[in-house]
XYZ file of C-alpha atoms in Angstrom:
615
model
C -23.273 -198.895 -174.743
C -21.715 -200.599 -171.800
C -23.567 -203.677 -173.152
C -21.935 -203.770 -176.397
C -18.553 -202.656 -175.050
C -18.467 -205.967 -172.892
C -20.079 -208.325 -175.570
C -17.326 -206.792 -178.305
C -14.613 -207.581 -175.692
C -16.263 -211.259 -175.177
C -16.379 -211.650 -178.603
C -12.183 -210.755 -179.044
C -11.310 -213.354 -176.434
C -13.490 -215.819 -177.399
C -11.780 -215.993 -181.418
C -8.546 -216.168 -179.509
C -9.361 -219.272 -177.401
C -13.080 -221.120 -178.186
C -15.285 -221.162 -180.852
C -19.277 -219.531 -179.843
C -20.392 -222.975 -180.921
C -18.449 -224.668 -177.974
C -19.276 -221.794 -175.068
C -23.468 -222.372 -176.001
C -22.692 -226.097 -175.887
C -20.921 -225.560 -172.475
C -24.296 -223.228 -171.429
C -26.784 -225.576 -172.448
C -25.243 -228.141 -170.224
C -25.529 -226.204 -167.520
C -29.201 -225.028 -167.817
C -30.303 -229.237 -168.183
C -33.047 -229.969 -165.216
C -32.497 -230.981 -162.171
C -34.114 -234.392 -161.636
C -33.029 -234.521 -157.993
C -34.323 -231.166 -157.312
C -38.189 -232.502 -158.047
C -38.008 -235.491 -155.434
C -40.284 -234.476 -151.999
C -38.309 -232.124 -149.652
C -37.560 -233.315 -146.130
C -37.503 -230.087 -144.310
C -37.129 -231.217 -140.900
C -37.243 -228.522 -138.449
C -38.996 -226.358 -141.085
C -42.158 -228.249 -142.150
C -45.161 -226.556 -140.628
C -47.251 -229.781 -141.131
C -44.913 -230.882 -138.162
C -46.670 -231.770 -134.496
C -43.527 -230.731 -133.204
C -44.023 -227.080 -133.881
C -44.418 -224.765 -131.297
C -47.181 -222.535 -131.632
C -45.828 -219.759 -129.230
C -43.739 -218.997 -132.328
C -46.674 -218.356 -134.599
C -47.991 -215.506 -132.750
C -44.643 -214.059 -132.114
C -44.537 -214.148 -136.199
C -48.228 -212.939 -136.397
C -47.372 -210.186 -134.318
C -44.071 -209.351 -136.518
C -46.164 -209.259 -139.671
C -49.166 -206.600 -137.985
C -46.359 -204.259 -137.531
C -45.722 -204.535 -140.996
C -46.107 -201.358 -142.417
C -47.893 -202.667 -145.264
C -49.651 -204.363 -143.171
C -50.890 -201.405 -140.970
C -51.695 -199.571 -144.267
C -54.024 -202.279 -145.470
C -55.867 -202.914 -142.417
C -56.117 -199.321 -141.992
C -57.791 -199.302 -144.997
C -59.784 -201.965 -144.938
C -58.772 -203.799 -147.918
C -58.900 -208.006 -147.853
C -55.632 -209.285 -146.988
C -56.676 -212.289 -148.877
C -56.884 -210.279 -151.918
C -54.054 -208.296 -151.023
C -51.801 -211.503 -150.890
C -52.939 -212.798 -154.110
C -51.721 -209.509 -155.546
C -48.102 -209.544 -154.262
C -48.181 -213.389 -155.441
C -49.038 -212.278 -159.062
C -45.997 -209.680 -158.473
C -43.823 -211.353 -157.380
C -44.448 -214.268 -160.343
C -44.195 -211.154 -162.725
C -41.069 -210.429 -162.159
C -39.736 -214.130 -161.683
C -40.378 -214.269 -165.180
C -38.658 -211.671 -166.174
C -35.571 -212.281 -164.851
C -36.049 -215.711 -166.411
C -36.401 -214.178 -169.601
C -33.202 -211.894 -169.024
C -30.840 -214.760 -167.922
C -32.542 -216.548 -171.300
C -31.421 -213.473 -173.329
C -28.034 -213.002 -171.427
C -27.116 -216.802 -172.112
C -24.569 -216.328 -174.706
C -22.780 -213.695 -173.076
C -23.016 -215.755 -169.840
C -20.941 -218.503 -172.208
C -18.926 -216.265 -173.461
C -18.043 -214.762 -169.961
C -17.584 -218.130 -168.587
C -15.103 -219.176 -171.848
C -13.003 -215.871 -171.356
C -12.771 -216.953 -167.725
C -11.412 -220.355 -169.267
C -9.463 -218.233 -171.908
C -8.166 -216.260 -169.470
C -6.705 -219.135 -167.535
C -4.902 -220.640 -171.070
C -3.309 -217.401 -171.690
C -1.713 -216.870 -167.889
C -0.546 -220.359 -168.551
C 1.015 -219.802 -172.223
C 2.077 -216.433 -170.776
C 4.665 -218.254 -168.352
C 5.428 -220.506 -170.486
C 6.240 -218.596 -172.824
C 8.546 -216.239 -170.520
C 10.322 -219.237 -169.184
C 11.218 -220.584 -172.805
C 12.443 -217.032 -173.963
C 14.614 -216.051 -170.266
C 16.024 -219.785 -170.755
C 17.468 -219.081 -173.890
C 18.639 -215.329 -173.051
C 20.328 -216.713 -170.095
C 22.013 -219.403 -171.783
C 24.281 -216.137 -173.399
C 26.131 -215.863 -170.403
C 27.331 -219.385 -170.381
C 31.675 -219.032 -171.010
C 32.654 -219.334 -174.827
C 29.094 -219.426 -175.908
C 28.413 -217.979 -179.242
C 25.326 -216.017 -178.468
C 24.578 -215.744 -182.584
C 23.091 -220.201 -182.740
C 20.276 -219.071 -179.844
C 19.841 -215.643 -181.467
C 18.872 -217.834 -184.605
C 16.562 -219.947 -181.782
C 15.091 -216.824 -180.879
C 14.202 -215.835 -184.534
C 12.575 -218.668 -185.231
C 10.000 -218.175 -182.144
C 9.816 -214.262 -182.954
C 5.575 -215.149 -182.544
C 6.012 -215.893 -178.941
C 7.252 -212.108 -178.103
C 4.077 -210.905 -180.622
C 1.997 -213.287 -178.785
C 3.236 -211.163 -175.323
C 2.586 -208.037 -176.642
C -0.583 -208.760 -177.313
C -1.422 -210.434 -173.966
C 1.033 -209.159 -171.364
C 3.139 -206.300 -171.929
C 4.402 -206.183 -168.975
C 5.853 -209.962 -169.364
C 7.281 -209.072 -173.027
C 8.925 -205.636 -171.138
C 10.016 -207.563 -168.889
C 12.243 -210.057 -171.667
C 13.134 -206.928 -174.048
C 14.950 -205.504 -170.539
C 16.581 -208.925 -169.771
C 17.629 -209.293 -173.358
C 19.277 -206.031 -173.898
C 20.972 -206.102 -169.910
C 22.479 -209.423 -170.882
C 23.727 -208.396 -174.167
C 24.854 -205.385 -173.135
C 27.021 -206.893 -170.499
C 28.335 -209.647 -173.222
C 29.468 -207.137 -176.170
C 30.857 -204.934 -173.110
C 32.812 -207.532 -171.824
C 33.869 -208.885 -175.014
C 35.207 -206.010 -176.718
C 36.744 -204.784 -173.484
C 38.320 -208.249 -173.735
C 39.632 -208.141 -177.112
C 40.655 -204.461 -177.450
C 43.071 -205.291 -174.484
C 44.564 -208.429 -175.906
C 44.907 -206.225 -179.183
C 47.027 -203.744 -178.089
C 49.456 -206.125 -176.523
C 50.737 -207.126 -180.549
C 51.166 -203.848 -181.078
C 54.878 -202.094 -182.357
C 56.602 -201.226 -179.150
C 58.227 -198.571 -180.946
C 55.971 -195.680 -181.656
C 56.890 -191.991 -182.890
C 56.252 -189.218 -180.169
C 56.257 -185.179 -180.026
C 60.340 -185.337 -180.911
C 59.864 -187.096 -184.225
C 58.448 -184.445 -186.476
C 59.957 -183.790 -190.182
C 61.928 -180.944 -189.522
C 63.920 -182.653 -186.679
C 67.430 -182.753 -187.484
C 68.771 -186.864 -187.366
C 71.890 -185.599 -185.486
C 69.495 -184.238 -182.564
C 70.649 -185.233 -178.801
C 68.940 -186.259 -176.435
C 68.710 -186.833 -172.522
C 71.241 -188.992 -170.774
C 67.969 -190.846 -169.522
C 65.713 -190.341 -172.515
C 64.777 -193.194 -174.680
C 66.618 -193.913 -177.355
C 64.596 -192.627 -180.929
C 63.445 -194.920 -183.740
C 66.160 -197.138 -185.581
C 65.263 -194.785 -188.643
C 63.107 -191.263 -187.863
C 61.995 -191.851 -191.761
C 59.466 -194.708 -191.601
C 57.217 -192.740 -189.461
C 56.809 -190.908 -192.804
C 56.758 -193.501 -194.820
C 53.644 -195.570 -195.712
C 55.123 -198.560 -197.203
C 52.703 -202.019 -196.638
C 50.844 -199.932 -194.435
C 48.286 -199.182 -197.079
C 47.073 -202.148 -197.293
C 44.921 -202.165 -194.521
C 42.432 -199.894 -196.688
C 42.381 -203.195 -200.025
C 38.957 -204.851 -199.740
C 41.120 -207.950 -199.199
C 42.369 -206.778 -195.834
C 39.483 -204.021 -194.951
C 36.742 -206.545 -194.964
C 39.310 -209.502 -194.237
C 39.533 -211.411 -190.928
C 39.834 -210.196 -187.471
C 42.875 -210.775 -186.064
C 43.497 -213.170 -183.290
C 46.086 -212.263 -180.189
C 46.947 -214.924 -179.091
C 47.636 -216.252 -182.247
C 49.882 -213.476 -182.747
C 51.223 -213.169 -180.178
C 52.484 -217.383 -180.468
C 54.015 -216.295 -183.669
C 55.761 -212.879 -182.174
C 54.224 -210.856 -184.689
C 53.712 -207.227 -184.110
C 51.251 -204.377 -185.526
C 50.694 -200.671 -186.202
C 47.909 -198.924 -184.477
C 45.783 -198.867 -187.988
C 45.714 -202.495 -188.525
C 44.419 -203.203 -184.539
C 42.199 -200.687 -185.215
C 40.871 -202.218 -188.686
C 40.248 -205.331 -187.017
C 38.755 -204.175 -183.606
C 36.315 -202.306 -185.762
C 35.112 -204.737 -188.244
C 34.630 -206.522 -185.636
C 32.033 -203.873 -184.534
C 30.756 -203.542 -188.103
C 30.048 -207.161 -188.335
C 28.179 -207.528 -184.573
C 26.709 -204.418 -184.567
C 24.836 -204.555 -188.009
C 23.752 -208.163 -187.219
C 22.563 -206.971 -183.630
C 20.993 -204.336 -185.544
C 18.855 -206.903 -187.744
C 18.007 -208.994 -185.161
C 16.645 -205.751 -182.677
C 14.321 -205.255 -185.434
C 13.045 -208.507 -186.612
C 12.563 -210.287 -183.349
C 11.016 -207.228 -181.271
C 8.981 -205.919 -184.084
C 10.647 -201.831 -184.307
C 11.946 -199.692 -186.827
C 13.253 -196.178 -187.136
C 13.792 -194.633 -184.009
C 12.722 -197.017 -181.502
C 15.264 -199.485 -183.301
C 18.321 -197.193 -182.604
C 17.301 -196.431 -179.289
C 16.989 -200.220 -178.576
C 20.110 -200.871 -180.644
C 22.121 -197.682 -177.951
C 20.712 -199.550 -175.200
C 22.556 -202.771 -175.876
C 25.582 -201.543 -177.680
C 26.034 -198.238 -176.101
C 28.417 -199.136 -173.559
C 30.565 -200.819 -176.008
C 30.558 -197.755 -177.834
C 31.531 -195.259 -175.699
C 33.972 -198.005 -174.261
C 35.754 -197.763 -177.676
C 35.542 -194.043 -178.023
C 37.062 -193.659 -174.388
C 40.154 -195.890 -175.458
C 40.461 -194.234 -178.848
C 40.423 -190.603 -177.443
C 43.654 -191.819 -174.900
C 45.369 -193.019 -177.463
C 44.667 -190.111 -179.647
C 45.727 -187.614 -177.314
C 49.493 -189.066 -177.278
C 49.164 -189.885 -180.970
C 52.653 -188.149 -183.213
C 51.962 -190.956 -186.000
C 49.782 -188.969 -188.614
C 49.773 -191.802 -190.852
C 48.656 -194.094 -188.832
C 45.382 -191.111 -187.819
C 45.177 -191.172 -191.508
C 44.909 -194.509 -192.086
C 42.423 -194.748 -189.320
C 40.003 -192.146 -190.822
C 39.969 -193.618 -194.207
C 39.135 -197.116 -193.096
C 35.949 -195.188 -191.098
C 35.150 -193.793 -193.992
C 34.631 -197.322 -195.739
C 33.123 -198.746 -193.093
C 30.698 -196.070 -193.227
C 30.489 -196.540 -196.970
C 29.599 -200.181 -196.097
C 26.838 -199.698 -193.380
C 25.123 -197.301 -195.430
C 25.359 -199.888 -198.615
C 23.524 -202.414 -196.017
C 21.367 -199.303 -195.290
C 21.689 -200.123 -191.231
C 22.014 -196.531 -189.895
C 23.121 -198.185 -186.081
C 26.395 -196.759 -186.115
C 26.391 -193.542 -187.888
C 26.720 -191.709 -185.364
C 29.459 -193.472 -183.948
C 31.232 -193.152 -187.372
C 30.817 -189.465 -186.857
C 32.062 -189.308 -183.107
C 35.174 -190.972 -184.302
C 36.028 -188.685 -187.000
C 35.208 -185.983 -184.790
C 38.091 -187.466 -182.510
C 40.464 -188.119 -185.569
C 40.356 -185.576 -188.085
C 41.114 -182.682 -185.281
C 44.557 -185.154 -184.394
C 45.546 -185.772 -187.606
C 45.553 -181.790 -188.725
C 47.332 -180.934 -185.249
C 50.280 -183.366 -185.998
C 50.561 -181.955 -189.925
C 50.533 -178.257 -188.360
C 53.460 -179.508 -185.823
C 55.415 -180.953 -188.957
C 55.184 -177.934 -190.682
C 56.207 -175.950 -188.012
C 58.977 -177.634 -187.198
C 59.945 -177.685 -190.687
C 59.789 -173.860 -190.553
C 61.944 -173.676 -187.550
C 64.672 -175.676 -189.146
C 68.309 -174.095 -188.950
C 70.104 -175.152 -192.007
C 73.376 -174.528 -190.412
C 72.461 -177.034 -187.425
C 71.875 -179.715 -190.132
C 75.662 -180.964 -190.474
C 77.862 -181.138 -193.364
C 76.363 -179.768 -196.923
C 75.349 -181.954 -199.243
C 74.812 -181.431 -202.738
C 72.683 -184.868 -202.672
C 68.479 -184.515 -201.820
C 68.182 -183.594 -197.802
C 66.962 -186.376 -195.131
C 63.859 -183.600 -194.569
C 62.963 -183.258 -198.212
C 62.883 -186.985 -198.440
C 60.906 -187.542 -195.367
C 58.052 -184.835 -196.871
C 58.434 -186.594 -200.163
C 57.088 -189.651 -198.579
C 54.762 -188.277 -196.318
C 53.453 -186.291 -198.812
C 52.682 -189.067 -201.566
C 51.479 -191.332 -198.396
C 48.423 -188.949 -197.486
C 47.839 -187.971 -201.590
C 47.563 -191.396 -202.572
C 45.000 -192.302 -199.363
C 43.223 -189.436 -199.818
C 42.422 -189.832 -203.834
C 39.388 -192.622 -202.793
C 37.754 -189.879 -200.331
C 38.950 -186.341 -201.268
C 38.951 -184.387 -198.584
C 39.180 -180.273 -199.299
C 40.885 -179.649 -195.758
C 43.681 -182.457 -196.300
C 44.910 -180.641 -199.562
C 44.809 -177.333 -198.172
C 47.326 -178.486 -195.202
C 49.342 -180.215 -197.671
C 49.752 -176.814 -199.849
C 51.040 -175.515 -196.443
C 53.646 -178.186 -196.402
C 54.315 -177.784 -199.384
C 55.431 -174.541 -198.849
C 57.544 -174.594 -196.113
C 59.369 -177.554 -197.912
C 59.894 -175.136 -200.778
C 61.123 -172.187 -198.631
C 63.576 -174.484 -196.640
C 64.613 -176.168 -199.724
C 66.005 -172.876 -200.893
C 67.218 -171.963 -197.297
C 69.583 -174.536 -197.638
C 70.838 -174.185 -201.201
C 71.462 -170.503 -200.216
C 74.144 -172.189 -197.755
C 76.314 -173.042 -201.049
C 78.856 -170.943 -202.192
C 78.592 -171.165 -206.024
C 75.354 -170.935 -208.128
C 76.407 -175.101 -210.128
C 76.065 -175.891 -206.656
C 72.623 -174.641 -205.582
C 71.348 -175.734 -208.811
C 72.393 -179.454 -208.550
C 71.242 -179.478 -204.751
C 67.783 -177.794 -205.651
C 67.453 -180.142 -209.082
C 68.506 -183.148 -206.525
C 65.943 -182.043 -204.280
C 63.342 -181.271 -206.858
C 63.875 -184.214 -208.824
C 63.908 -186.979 -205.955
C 60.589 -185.478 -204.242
C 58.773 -185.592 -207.923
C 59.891 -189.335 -208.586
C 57.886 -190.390 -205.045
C 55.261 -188.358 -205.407
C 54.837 -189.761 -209.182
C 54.746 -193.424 -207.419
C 51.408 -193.280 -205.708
C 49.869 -189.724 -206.712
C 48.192 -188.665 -209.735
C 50.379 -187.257 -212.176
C 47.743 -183.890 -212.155
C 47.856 -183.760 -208.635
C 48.812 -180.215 -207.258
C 52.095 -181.203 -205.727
C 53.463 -183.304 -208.973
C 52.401 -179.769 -211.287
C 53.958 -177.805 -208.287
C 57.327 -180.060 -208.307
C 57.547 -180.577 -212.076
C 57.720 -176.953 -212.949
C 60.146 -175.797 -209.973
C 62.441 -178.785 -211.927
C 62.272 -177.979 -215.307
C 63.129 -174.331 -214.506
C 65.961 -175.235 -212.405
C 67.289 -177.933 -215.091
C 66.867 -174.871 -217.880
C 68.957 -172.794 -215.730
C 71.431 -175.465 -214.867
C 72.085 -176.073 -218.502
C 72.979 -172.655 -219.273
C 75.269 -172.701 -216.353
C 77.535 -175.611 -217.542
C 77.490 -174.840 -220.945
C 78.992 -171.585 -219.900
C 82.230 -172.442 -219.417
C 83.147 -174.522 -222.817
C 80.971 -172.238 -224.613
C 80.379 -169.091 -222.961
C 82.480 -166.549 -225.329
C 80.262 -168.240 -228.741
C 76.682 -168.101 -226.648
C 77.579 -164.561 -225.378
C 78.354 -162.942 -229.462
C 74.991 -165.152 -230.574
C 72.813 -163.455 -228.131
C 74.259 -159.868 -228.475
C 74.272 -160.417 -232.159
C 70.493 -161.485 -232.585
C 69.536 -158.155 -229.837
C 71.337 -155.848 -232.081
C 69.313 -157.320 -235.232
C 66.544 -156.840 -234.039
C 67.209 -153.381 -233.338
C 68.954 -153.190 -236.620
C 72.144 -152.476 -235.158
C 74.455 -155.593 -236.130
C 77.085 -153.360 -237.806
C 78.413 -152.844 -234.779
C 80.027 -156.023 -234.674
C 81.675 -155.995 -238.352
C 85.088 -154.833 -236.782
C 84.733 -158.328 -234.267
C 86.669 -160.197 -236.955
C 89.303 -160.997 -234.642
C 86.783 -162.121 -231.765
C 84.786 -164.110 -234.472
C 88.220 -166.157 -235.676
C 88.791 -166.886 -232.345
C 85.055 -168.450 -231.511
C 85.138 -170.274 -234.895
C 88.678 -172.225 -234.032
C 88.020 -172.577 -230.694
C 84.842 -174.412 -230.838
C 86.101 -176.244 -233.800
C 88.725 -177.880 -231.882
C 87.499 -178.107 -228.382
C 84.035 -179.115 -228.539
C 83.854 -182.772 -228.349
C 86.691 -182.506 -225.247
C 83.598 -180.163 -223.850
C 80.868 -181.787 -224.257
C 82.589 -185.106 -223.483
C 83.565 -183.663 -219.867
C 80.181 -182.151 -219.410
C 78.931 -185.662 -219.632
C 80.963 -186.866 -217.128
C 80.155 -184.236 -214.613
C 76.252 -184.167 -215.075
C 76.470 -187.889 -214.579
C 78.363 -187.711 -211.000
C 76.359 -184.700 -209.792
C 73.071 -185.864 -210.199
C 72.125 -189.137 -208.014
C 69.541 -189.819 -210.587
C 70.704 -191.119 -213.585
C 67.351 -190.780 -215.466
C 67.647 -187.254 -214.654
C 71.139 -187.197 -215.297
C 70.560 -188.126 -219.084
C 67.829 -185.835 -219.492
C 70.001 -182.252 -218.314
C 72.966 -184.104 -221.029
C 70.317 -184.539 -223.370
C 69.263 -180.636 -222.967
C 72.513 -179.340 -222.799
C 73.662 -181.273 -226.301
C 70.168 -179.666 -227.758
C 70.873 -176.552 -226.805
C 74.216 -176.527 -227.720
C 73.473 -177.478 -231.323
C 70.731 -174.491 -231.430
C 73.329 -171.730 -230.096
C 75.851 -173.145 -233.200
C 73.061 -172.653 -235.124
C 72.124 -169.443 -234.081
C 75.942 -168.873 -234.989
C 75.555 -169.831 -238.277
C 72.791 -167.559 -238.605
C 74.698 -164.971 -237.551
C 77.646 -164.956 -239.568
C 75.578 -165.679 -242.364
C 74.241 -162.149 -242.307
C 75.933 -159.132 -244.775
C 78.176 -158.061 -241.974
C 79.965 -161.019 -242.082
C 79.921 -162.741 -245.146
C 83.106 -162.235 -246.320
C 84.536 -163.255 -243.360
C 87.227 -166.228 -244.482
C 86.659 -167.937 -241.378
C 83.383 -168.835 -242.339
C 84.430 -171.673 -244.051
C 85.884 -173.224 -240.747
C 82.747 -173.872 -239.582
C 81.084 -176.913 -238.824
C 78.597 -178.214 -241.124
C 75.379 -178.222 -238.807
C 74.305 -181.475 -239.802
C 77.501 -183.333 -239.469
C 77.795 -181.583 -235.921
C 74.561 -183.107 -234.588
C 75.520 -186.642 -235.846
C 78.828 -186.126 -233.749
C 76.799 -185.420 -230.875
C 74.390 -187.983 -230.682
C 77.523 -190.510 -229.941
C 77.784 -188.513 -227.297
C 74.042 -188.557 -225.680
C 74.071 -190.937 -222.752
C 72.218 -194.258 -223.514
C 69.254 -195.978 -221.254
């Protein structure tokens, strides 16, 4: 077995280096006769034929050999030494040729022992080599301004040489998969570490903290010493360009450069550093990725590990900066933002199917998503702490705070309709709420119901028109905001069509209750009240509905949704007068003379249509 083991190993080496036809060559010419060997032998000191030898040596040999044990034995035993010698001589021949014939039948192994030797020797040699080539071209990485991707490409294209070590030497080609992944390591390290820092120096100087929350009042005071707040509290809730950053044009666009920004004085919000600092990441780490695996041979697991060992101090160097900057984060957009361009970079990794950074995606998120719901759950606290009365002079006109949720609030709908996420929509219900309750809150602070009603329409009505910008228009808060306005409109019309046009609306609803209960007769003594109602609208109505115009127009700071309460009001009008007409035209009254004062319906609703406000 031992045999076989050794010849099958001879037989792998050989195929590597020589062919079997070369090593018997190489034995035969080593098995050719000696000529020189057959000349005569001048043995000098040791030829007995000599007349120089001294025979006092012979019988100190003689005597050696009769203490012989074999010796003894065959004198003993009387046998003839003569005989006896010739027998060892035929023994000793016997096994002469054997071992003849065994180094005959070992031959080829001898060759092939002798060409692994010579094997052996080529491989040591290609061995070094071959590590000098590969550590050369590793090392040149760490020259200054090198880009590391042209001998990367080198590398590739000699991916044989690190299968030709881990076939031979392991512990060579462990010994360049360590030096590889220090140096990179070191590079990416010291490269992101690099450009992170030269990022953040283009960022706004300006940035919101704990005192800018929605429900802060603009008029708050602060500190002799404190800093002075934003120019305008507002644009922390506004997203404006900011989007942007999550178009396929910028997401996958071009890192920035500092110090080209910087030349130009041009300044940033955290999202867009962020975009660019990881894309950045996206683009190195999914090519590190694909070169890990192609050029030393792994897959699945052993490809992440390898892929942690060379990026993973760049990685938890970016999730050590992100979770400072996190922790004194108060701009939720800009956490928003940040989460949603994770989530298509994700998107994109996974498209490439290169799982590297997956579970870096997921650490950040982890960091993120906790900072962005803290922030919303300070907003709508401190909307639900708000004072109305510590909010300065009343304002029929929509509120600062309703404004700043209107924004915010169409901002994080319109980001989030790409990746819905359940738990963003639930905090925004909560907003929601509170922006209801203190939008009430502060219409209660009017004296007279027109009042409320034009504040809460204002309100209503301004909040709906930026939502309606960027979010769906079945999204829960444009339903929500649509039907709080068209009740509040509905209510509003009846209230300023009550004071032209009260004493008429007033006899047509208790005139169509007691019909129904069969009970108009009750009214056929209102002649004088009826008379009165017939003239009086007759002669005042255009004057009405002509000043009604006017103040719709100038209490409502929307003139779309101006129109549309004038438009209402004139409809509804027109249907009470007809309910009139109804009215009177019942038994009870139809020989009432006045009758024939009224306005003919259809002539009535020409008239008013010169009156509806035109777009």
């Amino acid at each position: 077995m031992a045999d076989r083991a050794v010849t099958a190993a001879m037989s792998d080496v050989n195929t590597t280096v020589h062919s079997t036809a070369n090593s018997m060559a190489y034995l035969q010419d080593e098995m050719k006769p000696d000529t020189d060997a057959m000349a005569p032998l001048n043995l000098g000191d040791l030829d007995l034929t000599t007349d120089e030898f001294i025979l006092d040596e012979v019988d100190i040999h003689i005597q050696a050999n009769l203490e012989d044990d074999l010796v003894k034995e065959a004198l003993k035993t009387g046998v003839d030494l003569r005989q006896y010698s010739k027998q060892v001589e035929d023994e000793l021949q016997r096994i002469e040729q054997a071992s003849i014939k065994d180094y005959i039948k070992e031959s080829q192994n001898i060759a092939s022992l002798h060409n692994q030797i010579t094997a052996c020797d080529s491989i040591l040699e290609a061995v070094t080599k071959i590590r000098e080539f590969i550590l050369q071209k590793i090392y040149s990485f760490r020259k200054p301004m090198t880009n590391y991707q042209i001998p990367q490409n080198t590398l590739l294209k000699y991916r044989f040489f690190y299968q030709f070590l881990l076939a031979n030497e392991r512990t060579v080609a462990k010994e360049i998969r360590d030096e590889y992944v220090d140096t990179m390591s070191k590079i990416y390290y010291s490269y992101f570490k690099s450009y992170s820092g030269r990022l953040l120096k283009v960022q706004y100087e300006e940035v919101a903290d704990k005192d800018d929350l929605m429900g802060v009042e603009d008029t708050a005071k602060k500190g002799f010493f404190s800093k002075p707040s934003l120019k305008s509290r507002n644009t922390i809730f506004t997203l404006g360009q900011r989007g942007a950053v999550l178009s396929p044009a910028e997401l996958e666009g071009p890192i920035l450069i500092p110090h080209t920004a910087q030349r130009g004085d041009c300044r940033y919000p955290y999202e867009t550093l962020f975009r660019s600092q990881h894309y950045a990441l996206l683009d190195n780490g999914c090519r590190e990725f694909l070169f890990l695996s192609d050029f030393f041979m792994v897959a699945g697991n052993s490809a992440l590990d390898l892929f942690n060992s060379v990026m993973g101090k760049t990685l938890s160097l970016f999730l050590k900066s992100m979770s400072t900057y996190v922790s004194d984060c108060y701009d939720s957009i800009a956490v928003f933002l940040c989460i949603h361009i994770i989530l298509r970079f994700r998107a994109i990794t996974n498209k490439r199917t290169i799982p590297a950074l997956d579970k870096y995606w997921d650490a950040v998120l982890e960091l993120l998503w906790p900072r962005f719901e803290l922030i919303l759950e300070m907003n709508i606290q401190s909307i639900r702490n708000t004072d109305p009365q510590k909010l300065g002079v009343l304002d029929t006109r929509p509120h600062y705070i309703t404004r700043r949720y209107a924004e915010f609030s169409s901002a994080i709908v319109s980001i989030n309709q790409t990746f819905t996420s359940e738990r963003t929509h639930t905090l925004l219900g909560q907003l929601q709420v509170e922006v209801e309750n203190f939008v009430l809150k502060m219409a209660a602070e009017f004296p007279s119901r027109r009042d409320q009603l034009i504040f809460l329409i204002n309100n209503y009505d301004m909040m709906l028109s930026v939502l309606m910008e960027r979010a769906a228009d079945d999204s829960k808060e444009v339903e929500g905001f649509q039907q709080l306005l068209q009740a509040r409109s509905q209510e509003f019309i009846e209230e300023i069509l009550s004071s032209p046009f009260g004493g008429m609306i007033a006899f047509v609803k208790e005139s169509e209750a007691l019909t129904e209960k069969g009970q108009l007769d009750r009214l056929k003594n209102d002649e004088a009240r009826i008379t009165q109602l017939v003239r009086g609208f007759s002669s005042t109505w255009k004057q009405s509905v002509e000043a009604l115009s006017q103040d719709v127009m100038r209490s409502f700071t929307n003139f779309k949704n101006g129109t549309g309460i004038i438009q209402g009001a004139l409809t509804q009008l027109i249907q009470y007068y007809h309910g009139f007409h109804k009215v009177l035209a019942q038994p009870t009254f139809r020989s009432l003379a006045v009758r024939s004062e009224l306005i003919n319906l259809h002539h009535l609703m020409v008239e008013v249509k010169k009156h509806k406000p035109n777009f």
